Coordinates of C-alpha atoms in Angstrom, one line a residue:
X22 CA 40.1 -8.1 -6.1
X23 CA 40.8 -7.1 -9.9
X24 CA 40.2 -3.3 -9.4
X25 CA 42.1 -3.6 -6.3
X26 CA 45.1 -4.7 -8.2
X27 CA 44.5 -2.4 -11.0
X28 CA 44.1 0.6 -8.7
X29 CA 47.8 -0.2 -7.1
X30 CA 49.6 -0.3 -10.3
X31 CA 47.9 2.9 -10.9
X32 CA 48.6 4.3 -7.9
X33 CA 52.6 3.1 -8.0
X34 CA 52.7 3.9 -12.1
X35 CA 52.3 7.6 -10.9
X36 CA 54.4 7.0 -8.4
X37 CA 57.5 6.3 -10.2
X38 CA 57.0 7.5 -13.9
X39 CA 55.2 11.1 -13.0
X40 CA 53.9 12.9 -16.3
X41 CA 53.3 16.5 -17.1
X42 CA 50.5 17.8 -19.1
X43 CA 50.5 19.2 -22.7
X44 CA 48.4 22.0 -23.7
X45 CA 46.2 21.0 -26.6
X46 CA 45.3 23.1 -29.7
X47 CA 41.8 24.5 -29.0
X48 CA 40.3 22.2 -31.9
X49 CA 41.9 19.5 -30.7
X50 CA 40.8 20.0 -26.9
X51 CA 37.1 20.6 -28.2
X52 CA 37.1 17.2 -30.2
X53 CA 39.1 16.0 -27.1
X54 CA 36.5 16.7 -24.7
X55 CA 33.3 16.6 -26.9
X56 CA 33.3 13.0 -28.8
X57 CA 33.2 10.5 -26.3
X58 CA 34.0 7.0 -27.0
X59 CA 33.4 3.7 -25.3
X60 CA 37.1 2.0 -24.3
X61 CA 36.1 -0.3 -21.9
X62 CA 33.8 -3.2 -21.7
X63 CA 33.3 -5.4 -19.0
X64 CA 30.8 -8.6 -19.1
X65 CA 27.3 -8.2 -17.3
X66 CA 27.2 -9.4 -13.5
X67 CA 25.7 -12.5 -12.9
X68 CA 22.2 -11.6 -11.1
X69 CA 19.6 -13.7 -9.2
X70 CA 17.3 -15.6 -11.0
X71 CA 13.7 -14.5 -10.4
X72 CA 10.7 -16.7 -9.0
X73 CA 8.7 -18.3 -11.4
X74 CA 5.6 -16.1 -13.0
X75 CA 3.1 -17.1 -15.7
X76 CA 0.0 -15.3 -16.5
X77 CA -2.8 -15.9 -15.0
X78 CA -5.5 -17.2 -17.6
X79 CA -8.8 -17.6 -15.2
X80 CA -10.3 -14.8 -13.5
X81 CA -13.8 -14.7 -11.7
X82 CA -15.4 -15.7 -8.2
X83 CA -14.7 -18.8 -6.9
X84 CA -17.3 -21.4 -7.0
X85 CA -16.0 -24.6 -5.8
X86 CA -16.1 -25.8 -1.8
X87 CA -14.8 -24.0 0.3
X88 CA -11.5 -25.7 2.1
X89 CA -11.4 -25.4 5.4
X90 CA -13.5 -22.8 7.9
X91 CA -10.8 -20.3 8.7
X92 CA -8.0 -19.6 9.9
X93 CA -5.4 -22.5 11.4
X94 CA -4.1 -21.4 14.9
X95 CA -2.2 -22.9 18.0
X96 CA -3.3 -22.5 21.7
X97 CA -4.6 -19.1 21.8
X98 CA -3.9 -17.6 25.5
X99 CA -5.9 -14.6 25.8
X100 CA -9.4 -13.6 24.2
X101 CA -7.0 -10.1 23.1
X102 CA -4.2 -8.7 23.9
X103 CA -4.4 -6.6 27.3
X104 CA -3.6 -3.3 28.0
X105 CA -0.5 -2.6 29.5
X106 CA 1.9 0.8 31.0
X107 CA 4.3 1.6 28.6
X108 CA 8.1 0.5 30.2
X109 CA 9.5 2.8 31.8
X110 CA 12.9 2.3 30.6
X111 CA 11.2 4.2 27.8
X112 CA 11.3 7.4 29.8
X113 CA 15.0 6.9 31.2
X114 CA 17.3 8.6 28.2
X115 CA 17.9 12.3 28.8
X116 CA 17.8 13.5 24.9
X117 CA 19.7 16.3 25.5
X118 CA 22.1 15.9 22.4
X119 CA 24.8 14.7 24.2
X120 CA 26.3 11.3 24.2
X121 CA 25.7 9.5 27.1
X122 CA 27.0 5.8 26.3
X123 CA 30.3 4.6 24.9
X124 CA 30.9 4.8 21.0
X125 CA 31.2 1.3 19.7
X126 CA 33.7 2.6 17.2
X127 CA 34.7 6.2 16.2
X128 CA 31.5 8.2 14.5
X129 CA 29.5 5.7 15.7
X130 CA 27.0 6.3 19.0
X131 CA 26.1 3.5 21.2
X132 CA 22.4 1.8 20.8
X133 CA 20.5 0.7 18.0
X134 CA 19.4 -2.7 16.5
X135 CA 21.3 -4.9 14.9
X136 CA 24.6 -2.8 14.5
X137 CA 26.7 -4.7 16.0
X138 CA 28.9 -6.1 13.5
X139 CA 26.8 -9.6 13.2
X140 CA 26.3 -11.3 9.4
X141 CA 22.5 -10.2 8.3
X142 CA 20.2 -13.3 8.8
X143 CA 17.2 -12.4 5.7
X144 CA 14.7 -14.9 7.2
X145 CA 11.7 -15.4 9.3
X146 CA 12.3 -15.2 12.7
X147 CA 9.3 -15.8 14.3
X148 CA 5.7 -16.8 13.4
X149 CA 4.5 -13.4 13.5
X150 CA 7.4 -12.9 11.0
X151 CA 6.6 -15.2 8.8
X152 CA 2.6 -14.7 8.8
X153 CA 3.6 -10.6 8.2
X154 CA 5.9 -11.3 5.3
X155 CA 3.0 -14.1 3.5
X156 CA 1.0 -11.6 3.8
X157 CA 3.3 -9.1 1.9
X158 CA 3.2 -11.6 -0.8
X159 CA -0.2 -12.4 -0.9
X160 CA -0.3 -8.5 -2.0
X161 CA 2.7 -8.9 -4.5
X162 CA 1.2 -11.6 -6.2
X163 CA -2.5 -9.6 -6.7
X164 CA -0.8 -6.5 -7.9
X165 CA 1.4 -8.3 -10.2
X166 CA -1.5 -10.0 -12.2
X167 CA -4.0 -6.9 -11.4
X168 CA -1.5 -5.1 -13.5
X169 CA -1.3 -7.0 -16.2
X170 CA -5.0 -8.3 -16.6
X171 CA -5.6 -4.1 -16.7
X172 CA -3.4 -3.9 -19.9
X173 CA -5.4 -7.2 -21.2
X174 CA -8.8 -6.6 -20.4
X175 CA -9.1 -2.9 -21.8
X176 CA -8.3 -2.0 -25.7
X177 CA -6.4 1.0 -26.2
X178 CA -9.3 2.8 -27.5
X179 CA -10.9 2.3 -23.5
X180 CA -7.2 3.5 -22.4
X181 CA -7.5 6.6 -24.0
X182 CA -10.9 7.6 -23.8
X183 CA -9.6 7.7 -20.0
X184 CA -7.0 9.6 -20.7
X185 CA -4.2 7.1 -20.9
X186 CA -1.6 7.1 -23.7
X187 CA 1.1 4.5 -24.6
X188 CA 3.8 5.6 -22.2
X189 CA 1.0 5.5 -19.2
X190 CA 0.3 2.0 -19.8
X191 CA 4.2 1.4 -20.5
X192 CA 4.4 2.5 -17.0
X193 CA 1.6 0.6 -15.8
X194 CA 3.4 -2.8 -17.5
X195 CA 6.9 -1.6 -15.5
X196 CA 4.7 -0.9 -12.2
X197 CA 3.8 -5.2 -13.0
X198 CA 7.5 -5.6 -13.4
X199 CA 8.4 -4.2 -9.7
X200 CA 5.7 -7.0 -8.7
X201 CA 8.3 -9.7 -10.2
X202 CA 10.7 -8.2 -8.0
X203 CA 8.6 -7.8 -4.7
X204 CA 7.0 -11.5 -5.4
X205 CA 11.1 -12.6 -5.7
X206 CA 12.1 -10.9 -2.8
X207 CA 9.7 -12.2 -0.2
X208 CA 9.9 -15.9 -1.8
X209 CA 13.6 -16.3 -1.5
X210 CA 12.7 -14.7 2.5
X211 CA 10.4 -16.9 3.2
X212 CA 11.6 -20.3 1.6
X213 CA 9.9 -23.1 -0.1
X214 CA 6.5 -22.9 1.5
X215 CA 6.2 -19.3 0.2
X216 CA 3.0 -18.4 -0.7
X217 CA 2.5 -18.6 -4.3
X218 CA 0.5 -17.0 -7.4
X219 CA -3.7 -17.6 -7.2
X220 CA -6.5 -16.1 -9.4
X221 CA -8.1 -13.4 -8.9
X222 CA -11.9 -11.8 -9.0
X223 CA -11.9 -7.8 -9.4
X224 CA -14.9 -5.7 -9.2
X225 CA -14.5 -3.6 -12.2
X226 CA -15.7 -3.1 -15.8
X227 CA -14.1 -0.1 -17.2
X228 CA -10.7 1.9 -16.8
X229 CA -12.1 4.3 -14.5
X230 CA -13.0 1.8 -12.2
X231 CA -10.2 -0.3 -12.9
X232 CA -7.7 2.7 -11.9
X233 CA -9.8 3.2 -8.5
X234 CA -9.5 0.0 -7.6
X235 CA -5.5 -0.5 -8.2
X236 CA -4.8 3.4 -6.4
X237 CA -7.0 1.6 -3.3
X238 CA -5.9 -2.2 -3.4
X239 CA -2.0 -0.3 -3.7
X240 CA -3.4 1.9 -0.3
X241 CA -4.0 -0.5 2.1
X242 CA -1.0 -2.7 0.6
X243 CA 1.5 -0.3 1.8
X244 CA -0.4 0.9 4.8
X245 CA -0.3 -2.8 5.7
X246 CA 3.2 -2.7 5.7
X247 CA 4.0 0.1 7.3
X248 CA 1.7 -1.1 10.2
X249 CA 3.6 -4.5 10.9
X250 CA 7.3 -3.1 9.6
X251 CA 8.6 -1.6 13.0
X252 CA 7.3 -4.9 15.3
X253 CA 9.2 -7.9 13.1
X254 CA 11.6 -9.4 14.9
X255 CA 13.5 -9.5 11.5
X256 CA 15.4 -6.4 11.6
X257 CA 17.5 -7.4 8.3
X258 CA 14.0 -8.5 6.1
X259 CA 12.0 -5.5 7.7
X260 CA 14.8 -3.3 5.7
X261 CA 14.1 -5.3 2.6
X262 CA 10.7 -5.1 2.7
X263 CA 11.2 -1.3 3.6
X264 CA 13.1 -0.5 -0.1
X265 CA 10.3 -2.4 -1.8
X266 CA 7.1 -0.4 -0.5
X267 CA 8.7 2.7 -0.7
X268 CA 7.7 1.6 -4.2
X269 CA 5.0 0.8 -3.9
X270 CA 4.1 3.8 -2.4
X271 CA 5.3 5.4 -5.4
X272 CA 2.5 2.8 -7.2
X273 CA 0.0 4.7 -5.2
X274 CA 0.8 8.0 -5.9
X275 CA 0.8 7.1 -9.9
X276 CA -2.4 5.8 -9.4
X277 CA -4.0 8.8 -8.2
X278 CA -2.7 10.9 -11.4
X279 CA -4.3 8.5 -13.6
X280 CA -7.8 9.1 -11.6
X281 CA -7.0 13.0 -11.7
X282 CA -6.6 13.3 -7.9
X283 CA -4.5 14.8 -5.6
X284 CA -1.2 12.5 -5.8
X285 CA -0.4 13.4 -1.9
X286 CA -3.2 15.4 -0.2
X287 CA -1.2 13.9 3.4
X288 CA 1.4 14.6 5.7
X289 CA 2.0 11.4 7.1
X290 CA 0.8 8.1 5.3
X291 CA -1.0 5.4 7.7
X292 CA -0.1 2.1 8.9
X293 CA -2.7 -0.7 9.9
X294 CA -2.8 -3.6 11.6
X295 CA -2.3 -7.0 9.0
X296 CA -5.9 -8.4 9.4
X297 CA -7.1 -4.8 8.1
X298 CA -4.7 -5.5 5.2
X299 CA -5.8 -8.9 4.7
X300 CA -9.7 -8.5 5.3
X301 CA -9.3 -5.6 2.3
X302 CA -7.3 -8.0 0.2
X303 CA -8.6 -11.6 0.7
X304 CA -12.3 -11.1 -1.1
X305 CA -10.4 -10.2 -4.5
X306 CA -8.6 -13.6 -4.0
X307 CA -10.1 -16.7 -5.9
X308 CA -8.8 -19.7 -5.3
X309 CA -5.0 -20.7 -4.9
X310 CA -3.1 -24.2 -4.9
X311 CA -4.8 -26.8 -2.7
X312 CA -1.4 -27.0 -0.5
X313 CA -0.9 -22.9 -0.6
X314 CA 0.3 -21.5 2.7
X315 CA -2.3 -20.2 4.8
X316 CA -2.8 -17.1 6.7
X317 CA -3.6 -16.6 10.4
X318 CA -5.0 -12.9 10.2
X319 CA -8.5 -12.6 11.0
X320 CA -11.2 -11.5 8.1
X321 CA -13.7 -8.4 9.1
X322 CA -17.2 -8.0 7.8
X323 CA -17.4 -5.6 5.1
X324 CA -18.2 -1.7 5.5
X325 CA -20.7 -0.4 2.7
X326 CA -20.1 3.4 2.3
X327 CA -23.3 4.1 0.8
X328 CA -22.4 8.0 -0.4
X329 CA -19.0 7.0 -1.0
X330 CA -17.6 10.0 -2.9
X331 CA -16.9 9.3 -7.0
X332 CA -13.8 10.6 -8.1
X333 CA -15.1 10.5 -11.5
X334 CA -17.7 12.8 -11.0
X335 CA -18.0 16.5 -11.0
X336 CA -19.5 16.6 -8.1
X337 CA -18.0 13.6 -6.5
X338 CA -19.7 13.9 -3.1
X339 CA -23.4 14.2 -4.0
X340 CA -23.5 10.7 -5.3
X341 CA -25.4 7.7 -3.8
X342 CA -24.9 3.9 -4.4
X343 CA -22.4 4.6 -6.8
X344 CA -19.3 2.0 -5.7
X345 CA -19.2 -1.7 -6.9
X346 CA -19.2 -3.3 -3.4
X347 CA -18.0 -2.9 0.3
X348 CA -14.4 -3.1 1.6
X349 CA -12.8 -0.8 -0.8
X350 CA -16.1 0.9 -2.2
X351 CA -14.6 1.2 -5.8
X352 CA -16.5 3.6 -7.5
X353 CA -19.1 2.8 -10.3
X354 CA -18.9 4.4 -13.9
X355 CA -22.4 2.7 -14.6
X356 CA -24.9 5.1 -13.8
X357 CA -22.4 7.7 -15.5
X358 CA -23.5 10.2 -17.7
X359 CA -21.0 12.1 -19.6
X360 CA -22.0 15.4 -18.4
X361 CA -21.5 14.5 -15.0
X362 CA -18.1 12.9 -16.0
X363 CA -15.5 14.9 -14.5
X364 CA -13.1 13.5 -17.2
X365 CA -14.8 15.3 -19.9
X366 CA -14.7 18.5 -18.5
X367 CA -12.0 21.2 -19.7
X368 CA -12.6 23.7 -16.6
X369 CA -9.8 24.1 -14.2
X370 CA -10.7 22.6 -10.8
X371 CA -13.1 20.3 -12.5
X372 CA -11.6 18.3 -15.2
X373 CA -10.3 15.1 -13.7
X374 CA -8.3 13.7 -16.5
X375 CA -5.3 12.3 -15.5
X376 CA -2.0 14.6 -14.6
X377 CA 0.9 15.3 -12.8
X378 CA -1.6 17.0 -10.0
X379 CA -5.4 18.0 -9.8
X380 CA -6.8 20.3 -7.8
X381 CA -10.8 20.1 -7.2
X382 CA -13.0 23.3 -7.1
X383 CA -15.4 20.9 -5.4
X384 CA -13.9 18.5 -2.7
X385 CA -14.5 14.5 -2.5
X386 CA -15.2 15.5 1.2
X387 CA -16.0 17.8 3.8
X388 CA -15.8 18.0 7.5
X389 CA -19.5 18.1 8.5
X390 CA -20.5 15.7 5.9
X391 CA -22.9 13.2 6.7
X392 CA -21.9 9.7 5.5
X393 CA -24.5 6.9 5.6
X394 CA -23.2 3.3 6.4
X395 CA -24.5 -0.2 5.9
X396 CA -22.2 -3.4 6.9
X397 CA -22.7 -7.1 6.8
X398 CA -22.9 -9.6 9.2
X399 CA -20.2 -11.6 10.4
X400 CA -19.4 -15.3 9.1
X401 CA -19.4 -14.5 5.2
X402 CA -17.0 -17.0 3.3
X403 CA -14.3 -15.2 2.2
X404 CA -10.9 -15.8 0.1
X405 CA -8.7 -18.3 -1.6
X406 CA -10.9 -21.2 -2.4
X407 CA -13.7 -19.5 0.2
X408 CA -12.0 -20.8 2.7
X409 CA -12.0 -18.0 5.6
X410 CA -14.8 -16.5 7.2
X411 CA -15.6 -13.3 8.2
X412 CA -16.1 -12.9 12.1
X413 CA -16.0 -10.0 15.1
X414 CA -15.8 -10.2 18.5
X415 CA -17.1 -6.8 19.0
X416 CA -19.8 -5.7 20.7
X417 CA -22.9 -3.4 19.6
X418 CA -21.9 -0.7 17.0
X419 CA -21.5 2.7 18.5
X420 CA -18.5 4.7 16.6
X421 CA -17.2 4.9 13.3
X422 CA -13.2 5.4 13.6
X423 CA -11.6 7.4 11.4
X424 CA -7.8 6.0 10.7
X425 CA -5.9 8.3 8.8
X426 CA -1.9 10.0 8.9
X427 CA -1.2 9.9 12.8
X428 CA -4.2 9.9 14.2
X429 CA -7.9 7.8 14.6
X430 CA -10.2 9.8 15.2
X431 CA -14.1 8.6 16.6
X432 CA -17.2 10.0 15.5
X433 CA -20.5 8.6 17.1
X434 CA -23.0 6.7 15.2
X435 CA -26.8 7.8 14.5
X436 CA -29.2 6.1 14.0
X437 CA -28.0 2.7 14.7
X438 CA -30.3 -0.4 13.4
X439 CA -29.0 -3.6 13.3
X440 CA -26.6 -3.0 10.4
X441 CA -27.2 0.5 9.3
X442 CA -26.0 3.7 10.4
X443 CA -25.3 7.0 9.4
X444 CA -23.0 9.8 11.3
X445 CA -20.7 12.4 10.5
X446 CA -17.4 13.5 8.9
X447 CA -15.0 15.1 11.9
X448 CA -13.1 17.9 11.5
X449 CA -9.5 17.7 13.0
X450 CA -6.5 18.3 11.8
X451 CA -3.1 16.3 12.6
X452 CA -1.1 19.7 12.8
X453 CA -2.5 22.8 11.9
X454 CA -3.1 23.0 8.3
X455 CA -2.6 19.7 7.3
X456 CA -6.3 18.2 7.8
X457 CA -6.3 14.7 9.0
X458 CA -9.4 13.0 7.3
X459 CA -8.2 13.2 3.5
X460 CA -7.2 11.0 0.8
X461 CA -7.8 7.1 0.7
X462 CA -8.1 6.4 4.1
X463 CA -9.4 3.5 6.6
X464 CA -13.2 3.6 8.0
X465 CA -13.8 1.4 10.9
X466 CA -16.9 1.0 12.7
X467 CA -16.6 -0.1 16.5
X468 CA -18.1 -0.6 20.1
X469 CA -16.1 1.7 21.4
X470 CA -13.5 4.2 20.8
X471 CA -10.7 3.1 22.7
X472 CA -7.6 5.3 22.7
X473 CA -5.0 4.1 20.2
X474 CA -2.0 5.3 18.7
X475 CA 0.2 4.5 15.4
X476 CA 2.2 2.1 17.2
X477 CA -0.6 0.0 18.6
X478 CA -3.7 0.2 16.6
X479 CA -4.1 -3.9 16.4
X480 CA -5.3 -3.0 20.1
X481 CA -8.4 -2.1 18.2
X482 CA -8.8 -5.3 16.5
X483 CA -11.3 -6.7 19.1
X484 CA -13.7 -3.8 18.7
X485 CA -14.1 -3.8 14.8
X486 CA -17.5 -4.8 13.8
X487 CA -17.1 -3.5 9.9
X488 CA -14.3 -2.1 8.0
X489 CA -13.9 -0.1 4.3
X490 CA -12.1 2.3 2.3
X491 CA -13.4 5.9 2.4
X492 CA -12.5 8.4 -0.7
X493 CA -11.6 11.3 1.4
X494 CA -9.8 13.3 -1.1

């Protein structure tokens, strides 16, 4: 209301008492236009306080009882979802560029969600809502102490022997500050049973490792999002939680310099379903608060990658038992030797330190590579306070699925014992020239390889017997 005011006066001031410029002596016009000085000062806007954060001071695998045996549900009306047509209202708009409804108000075309002219509601709005957006948090909270237990755990002296100087790890301490936001923004969504901060168990020992596991647990944290974001039923906290893993995905990509990879070897990043996001994401969790909110998503076995390619090596796909554990198959600096270190190398398209972008003479991957897989069985305690359990409803292993950019690709599985299996790396592409399998990227193994798109991947859910992270590029 005070600028409005100010801007009338203005505007009438030059109204009534018009002025006429006076040329300036060049000196005068140079000093004029050269020294600026501060006129105005205005008192800082008062902001919104930010949820509560402390440290977290205990970190190691829970070894208490375990809560409760899984998941709490409600009735549960189908064993899976079935497989429906698509509407076919979905078929009935001509696209032709033409405007074929009236305009709700000038420049404005008819359709669309949520545009028409009621107050945003930024809450819940159904349980799958709410579950979606915990879930979220659950993630906020891990990065947010993952970040800063990084910066704790490793001197300076193990920062830079990696490669990373003060301002990377002054970035690595803002990249914690985002979390503060994130973890503030899906609190005040969610209300006063928002999930809230736990401790934490991660599977590293040095920097390297400790890099490869934050680029992977930052992966299949936005990919989680980006799989439930188009279906909430909260169009007004879907566009929150859209500005907030946008940077996250920015996370992501930083994470990949400081491991000397490709920062974006995709065209299109990959959504998956939330139980994919929470299987990855609950065995790093601890314990939490005895009355912490608790999720419905269900918990996969784990995938064991046993060739999982080593970023850290020269040659990071001739390696063999070299990860710290299944699900996201973090790679191992202890059998390490520094000749085989790609980080010590000076030789373009082999050193790996960290950089704006890398560019490996020898790839991580290769279609036609054979990849040897191990997974456990189902009913593993898992979690806060080991209180889920891993479980499947699928059927005899037969495929692994590839899930990458657009597309999931099936390639059959050899050699099948009870919980071993080897087969090999497809080639396809998702256009021409932009290969599909590549990057950090989702390995599934399944019964069957059921026809799924972006938009509907969770129809896969029933068939997953195993699932883990596979270094791709």
């Amino acid at each position: 209301m005070g600028v409005s005011r100010v801007l009338k006066g203005a505007s009438l001031l030059a109204i009534v008492s018009p002025s006429f410029a006076v040329p300036l002596e060049p000196e005068v016009e140079k000093r004029f236009y050269s020294e600026p000085t501060t006129t105005y000062t205005s008192a800082a806007p008062v902001t919104a306080s930010i949820v509560p954060v402390t440290n977290v001071t205990s970190h190691g695998p829970y070894t208490g009882t375990p809560t409760t045996t899984g998941a709490l549900s409600t009735t549960v009306t189908a064993a899976s979802v079935a497989a429906l047509p698509a509407d076919p209202l979905k078929y009935q708009y001509p696209a032709d560029g033409k405007l074929h409804s009236p305009q709700p108000a000038p420049y404005t075309p008819g359709g669309g969600a949520g545009v028409n002219g009621s107050a945003p509601v930024y809450r819940p709005q159904s349980d799958f809502d709410y579950e979606s957006l915990a879930l979220a948090l659950y993630q906020e909270w891990i990065e947010l102490d993952l970040f800063h237990w990084g910066l704790a755990t490793f001197s300076t002296e193990d920062f830079e022997q990696a490669g990373l100087n003060a301002e990377d790890r002054f970035l690595l301490e803002f990249m914690a500050d985002q979390e503060v936001g994130h973890a503030t923004l899906l609190s005040n969504i969610l209300g006063a049973e928002a999930p809230v901060q736990c401790t934490y168990n991660y599977p590293v020992s040095s920097v390297r490792e400790y890099v490869d596991f934050s680029q992977k647990l930052t992966r299949f944290g936005e990919s989680g999002v980006y799989g439930f974001l188009p279906h909430l039923d909260s169009r007004e906290s879907a566009q929150l939680l859209l500005q907030s893993i946008s940077t996250e995905a920015r996370q992501q990509m930083i994470f990949r310099q400081f491991e000397g990879l490709f920062p974006m070897p995709v065209w299109f990043e990959v959504g998956v379903p939330q139980s994919w996001a929470w299987t990855l994401l609950a065995p790093y969790i601890s314990s939490c608060p005895a009355n912490q909110t608790r999720l419905v998503w269900q918990n996969l076995p784990a995938l064991n990658i046993l060739n999982q390619p080593n970023p850290a090596r020269v040659n990071g796909s001739n390696v063999f038992n070299e990860t710290t554990g299944g699900w996201t198959n973090t790679l191992s600096t202890s059998d390490l030797e520094d000749g085989d270190s790609c980080v010590n190398a000076t030789e373009t398209g082999v050193n790996c330190s960290p950089a704006i972008t890398r560019n490996r003479t020898e790839p991580l991957s290769y279609a036609g590579r054979k990849v040897y897989l191990s997974w456990d069985a189902p009913g593993q305690a898992v979690g806060p306070n080991n209180s889920y359990v891993t479980s499947t409803t699928a059927s005899k292993p037969a495929f692994a699925a590839w899930v990458t950019q657009l597309n999931v690709t099936y390639s059959p599985l050899q050699d099948v014992t009870e919980n071993t299996a080897w087969t090999i790396q497809p080639n396809t592409s998702v256009y021409e020239g932009d290969p599909a399998i590549n990057g950090t990227m989702f390995l599934a193994i399944t019964d069957k390889d059921l026809y799924v798109t972006p938009f509907n991947l969770t129809m896969l859910n029933p068939h997953v017997a195993a699932l883990g992270l596979y270094q791709a590029g």
